[in-house]
């Protein structure tokens, strides 16, 4: 079980807890294609900032360069290619400014964003962080009409990055580094 998560990379230094919230592995039961493991942060635990590097499509609008800043779990500043639209979405209800999902992706056959979130959220070497509603299976209590998956690719060709669980490095530059998870790296999955 993991308590503390830290994510670092270009424009990103994020800290939060996932203590007590289930982690759900997805291997084709919910979506096709699949290839992620998701949970949610403790609602008020998210601190720091994140700079997303994959375009995201939400309700027909493409957004780029989204940057979110957090205090006590809440998005306190949001910028990107259309600041006004981004903030209008995040202001649509109280839960839209809190995170409802954190998921690590590892589908080796999806390597580049295509502005279709059912694919983009599975990009090998990425993770997504989702303002809005939490899933019942990994519920942190956040409720919202919004569920906006935003993707950060951490492979070297996208600037790299690290994910730490309880001060242990688990993924670096998009590849798992601990022996128990190395089988999920791109070169090991068919």
C-alpha angles and dihedrals in degrees: 000000000000127000108173126043124188124185122192134179143110106335091353133104110151132166130184145142128248093180113150096004116115121244113223121203115210118208105158102304096105109019137018115240097036138170115137143103115217140190134146134248120249097270100245097033103084114111132168134026140295132200113202118212102190123080114247130206117211123174092338098313124108115220127194136189096014113184122187127191120200136201121177090347097307128112101242096173130024126181137166144117091326110022094180096053092043092053093043089057092046090048094051091099139349095264095052091080093055127074119253100177142027115185135175114212129209112163103144093202095059109069107148134044117257101175092253106113096205085065101030094054088060098051110142110253095019140103133198130221115198129207110208140023122026121223117248091236092060101023123178092171096256115141126189142139085234124082105167114175110206118190130215115187112207102187117121092254087062097044100277128244146184138247118202128191115198092339092310117117107234102167131024126183091348097309127103112241103188114089095236091061104033089096088071094061118114096255093051100052123075 
